[in-house]
Amino acid sequence: MTRPSVVDTSRLAARGSPKGRAVDPAALDDVRALLGDSPRRADLLIEFLHRIQDARGCLPAAHLVALAQEMRLATTEVYEVATFYHHFDVVKEGDARPPSITVRVCETLSCHMAGAPALRAALDRLGMKDARVVGAPCVGRCDRAPVAVVGRNPIDHATADAVASAVRDRRTEPAQAHAIGYDAYRRDGGYRTLADCVAGRRTAESAIEELENSSLRGLGGAGFPAGRKWRIVRAEAAPRLMAVNIDEGEPGTFKDRHYLERDPHRFLEGMLIAAWAVGVDAIYVYLRDEYAACRALLEREIAALERDPPCALPPIHLRRGAGAYICGEESAMIESIEGRRGMPRLRPPYVAQVGLFGRPTLEHNMETLHWVRDILERGAAWFAGHGRHGRKGLRSFSVSGRVKTPGVHLAPAGITVRELIDEHCGGMQDGHEFYAYLPGGASGGILPAAMGDIPLDFDTLQPHGCFIGSAAVIVLSRHDRARDAATNLMHFFADESCGQCTPCRVGTAKAVMLMERAHWDTPLLAELSAAMADASICGLGQAAPNPIACVVKYFPHELEG
C-alpha cells in the first residue's frame, strides 16, 4: 500500500494561490492612500483602523484584509482588534453597511436618571433617515444629562427634537473647545517652571520631595502617592517611558474633560515636568474616543508647543481610544497603545518595571499631572494645607444626579457629601430629598443619606465597603432606588467586561439576570460576588460586586421588588 505524501503538491498547484483571503487591489490602494507615509508599525494598528472608519464610515472586510497585508500582520490579529472596541464597525462581506450617522444615547446611571430611556424610545419612533440609534455607556458628560452623541457631536440635555435636528443638518462634529491657548499660557508664566527644571535651576530630587510632601496621590482612582511613583520609576533602568491615562470611562466621571477644555497646558506642563524628573524618553497620551473636541484641542496645542518649545521636549504621541472602559485600567491601556485588544495583564511585573513596549513606565492620570506646576510653584504646604476632617489636599469632584448644580467642583479633600451638596452644588433639586449617593462612580459602592457625613477621601470609605476612586459622586433622591442604580451599573460592567477571565465575563452577566428579578437571591449573589472579587484579573471584576453588597447591607428594604 502506497503511503500518501505528507504534502500534496498537486493540490497546492491546482489552487494556485496561498491559503486565505485574496487581497482586493482597490481596497489595498485605498488603505495605502489613507495611511500615507506613516510607518507601518504594529502599535499604530488602532490609529489606522480609526483612519479607515473615519473615511469610510465602517471597516469593510476587504479593507481589513488589505490592512493586514500592508502591516505584515495576520488577518486574524487585525480582526480581533477591530472587533474588540465598541466604536469600530466591522462589515463582513455581503453585509449591509451601517447608516452614515450613528446616534449614541448614553444609558448609564446619571443619564438614565435624567430620562435616557424615554429619549431613546422617542428617537426610535422618529425613524431618522440615514441614522441609527444605539445605546451607549457613559460618555463623560454626566453633568449635562441626558446626553446623545450624533457622530462625534455631543448633544447636552438632549431632546428628541435637538438630536433629530443635528442629524438632519448633519452636525456630526463637536464645537471647538475654547481653552487657554499656548501663547496666552506662556504670557501668564506658563512653562517657566519646566524651563527651570530642564536648565538645572531645580533638581529632580527636590521636585520629587515637593510632591511627596504635598500628599498628592493618583487622582485616577488608585490613590498611589505621586512622588513615590516618580521615585520608583526613576530607579528603574533606562530607557523609561510615560503613559498618560485620559480614558476616563468610569460612569459619573468627567473632571479630566473639564480641565482639558479649559487649561490644557497646565496638564501638559505637569506631564513634561514629570517626564523630566523621572528621565522619560517618550510620552504617550491615551485619550478616550468620546472626547473628540479635546482631541482636536490637544492636537492643536501640542503642535503649538512643539513649534516654539520653551526647552528641549521628549516626543509626545497622542493616541486615540476606541470605546472600551477596560482601557482605563493601566495595563489594558498599555496593551491598547501597543495596538492590541485592551486586556489587562497579570501582575507582577508592574508597569513601573515592565510597562509600555516592555520598558519601565510612569503611568499617570491627567488630573494628577494638572496639579504638578502649582505644587512646585506654591509649595507642598499650599496643597497639603487644604482639607477637612483631618484630610489633606484638594479634590475635583464630578457631581451629577439630583443636585441643582452638577459639574466639577473643586473642594477640600475630606469634605462630606452633605457639605459638598450644600456648599458647592446648590442643594438638592426642587422636590427631591437626599436618599443615597455613589462616592466613587460605578465601582465605588452606594451609601445611604444617613451615612452622608463620612469624609470623602482615600482610605475613609473602605471600612464601609466603598471607595472614592476618581471622586465621581452621583446623588440619588427618594425618587430613585439603590437597587435600580446597582442593576444599571451591573449592565454596564457586563457590557464592558473584556471577557478575558471567566469570573468577570460570566459573573457580571449572571449578576444582571439575578438582579433583574423581583426578589434578589442574596445568598447566590453573595457567592457570585465572592467569586468575581477573588478571582478576576483586574479591578473591573473585583469591584463590580460592590453595588450589590451595598444594596444588601444598607438598603435591605428594597430587596423585595
PDB file of N, CA and C in Angstrom, residues 55 78 80 105 140-141 204 267 315 420 431 491:
ATOM      1  N   ALA A  55     -12.937  57.572   7.403  1.00  0.00           N
ATOM      2  CA  ALA A  55     -13.059  57.878   5.977  1.00  0.00           C
ATOM      3  C   ALA A  55     -14.198  57.115   5.310  1.00  0.00           C
ATOM      4  N   VAL A  78      -5.705  41.498  13.053  1.00  0.00           N
ATOM      5  CA  VAL A  78      -6.409  42.740  12.739  1.00  0.00           C
ATOM      6  C   VAL A  78      -7.881  42.624  13.107  1.00  0.00           C
ATOM      7  N   GLU A  80      -9.331  40.632  15.360  1.00  0.00           N
ATOM      8  CA  GLU A  80      -9.603  40.550  16.791  1.00  0.00           C
ATOM      9  C   GLU A  80      -9.495  41.908  17.463  1.00  0.00           C
ATOM     10  N   VAL A 105     -26.978  57.096  22.467  1.00  0.00           N
ATOM     11  CA  VAL A 105     -27.683  57.634  23.630  1.00  0.00           C
ATOM     12  C   VAL A 105     -27.072  57.012  24.874  1.00  0.00           C
ATOM     13  N   GLY A 140     -19.056  60.625  29.523  1.00  0.00           N
ATOM     14  CA  GLY A 140     -18.274  61.619  30.232  1.00  0.00           C
ATOM     15  C   GLY A 140     -18.869  63.012  30.244  1.00  0.00           C
ATOM     16  N   ARG A 141     -20.203  63.098  30.217  1.00  0.00           N
ATOM     17  CA  ARG A 141     -20.877  64.406  30.283  1.00  0.00           C
ATOM     18  C   ARG A 141     -22.067  64.311  31.254  1.00  0.00           C
ATOM     19  N   ALA A 204      15.824  67.141  40.149  1.00  0.00           N
ATOM     20  CA  ALA A 204      14.782  66.122  40.163  1.00  0.00           C
ATOM     21  C   ALA A 204      14.458  65.697  41.593  1.00  0.00           C
ATOM     22  N   PHE A 267      -1.864  70.920  32.378  1.00  0.00           N
ATOM     23  CA  PHE A 267      -1.636  69.478  32.378  1.00  0.00           C
ATOM     24  C   PHE A 267      -0.368  69.122  31.600  1.00  0.00           C
ATOM     25  N   PRO A 315       9.570  63.294  22.702  1.00  0.00           N
ATOM     26  CA  PRO A 315       8.461  63.075  21.762  1.00  0.00           C
ATOM     27  C   PRO A 315       7.153  62.844  22.512  1.00  0.00           C
ATOM     28  N   LEU A 420     -20.688  68.930  50.479  1.00  0.00           N
ATOM     29  CA  LEU A 420     -20.493  69.120  49.039  1.00  0.00           C
ATOM     30  C   LEU A 420     -21.790  69.557  48.369  1.00  0.00           C
ATOM     31  N   GLY A 431     -38.082  69.483  45.002  1.00  0.00           N
ATOM     32  CA  GLY A 431     -38.936  68.297  45.035  1.00  0.00           C
ATOM     33  C   GLY A 431     -38.186  67.002  45.275  1.00  0.00           C
ATOM     34  N   HIS A 491     -25.293  46.151  34.460  1.00  0.00           N
ATOM     35  CA  HIS A 491     -25.418  46.092  32.995  1.00  0.00           C
ATOM     36  C   HIS A 491     -24.170  46.692  32.348  1.00  0.00           C
TER      37      HIS A 491
END
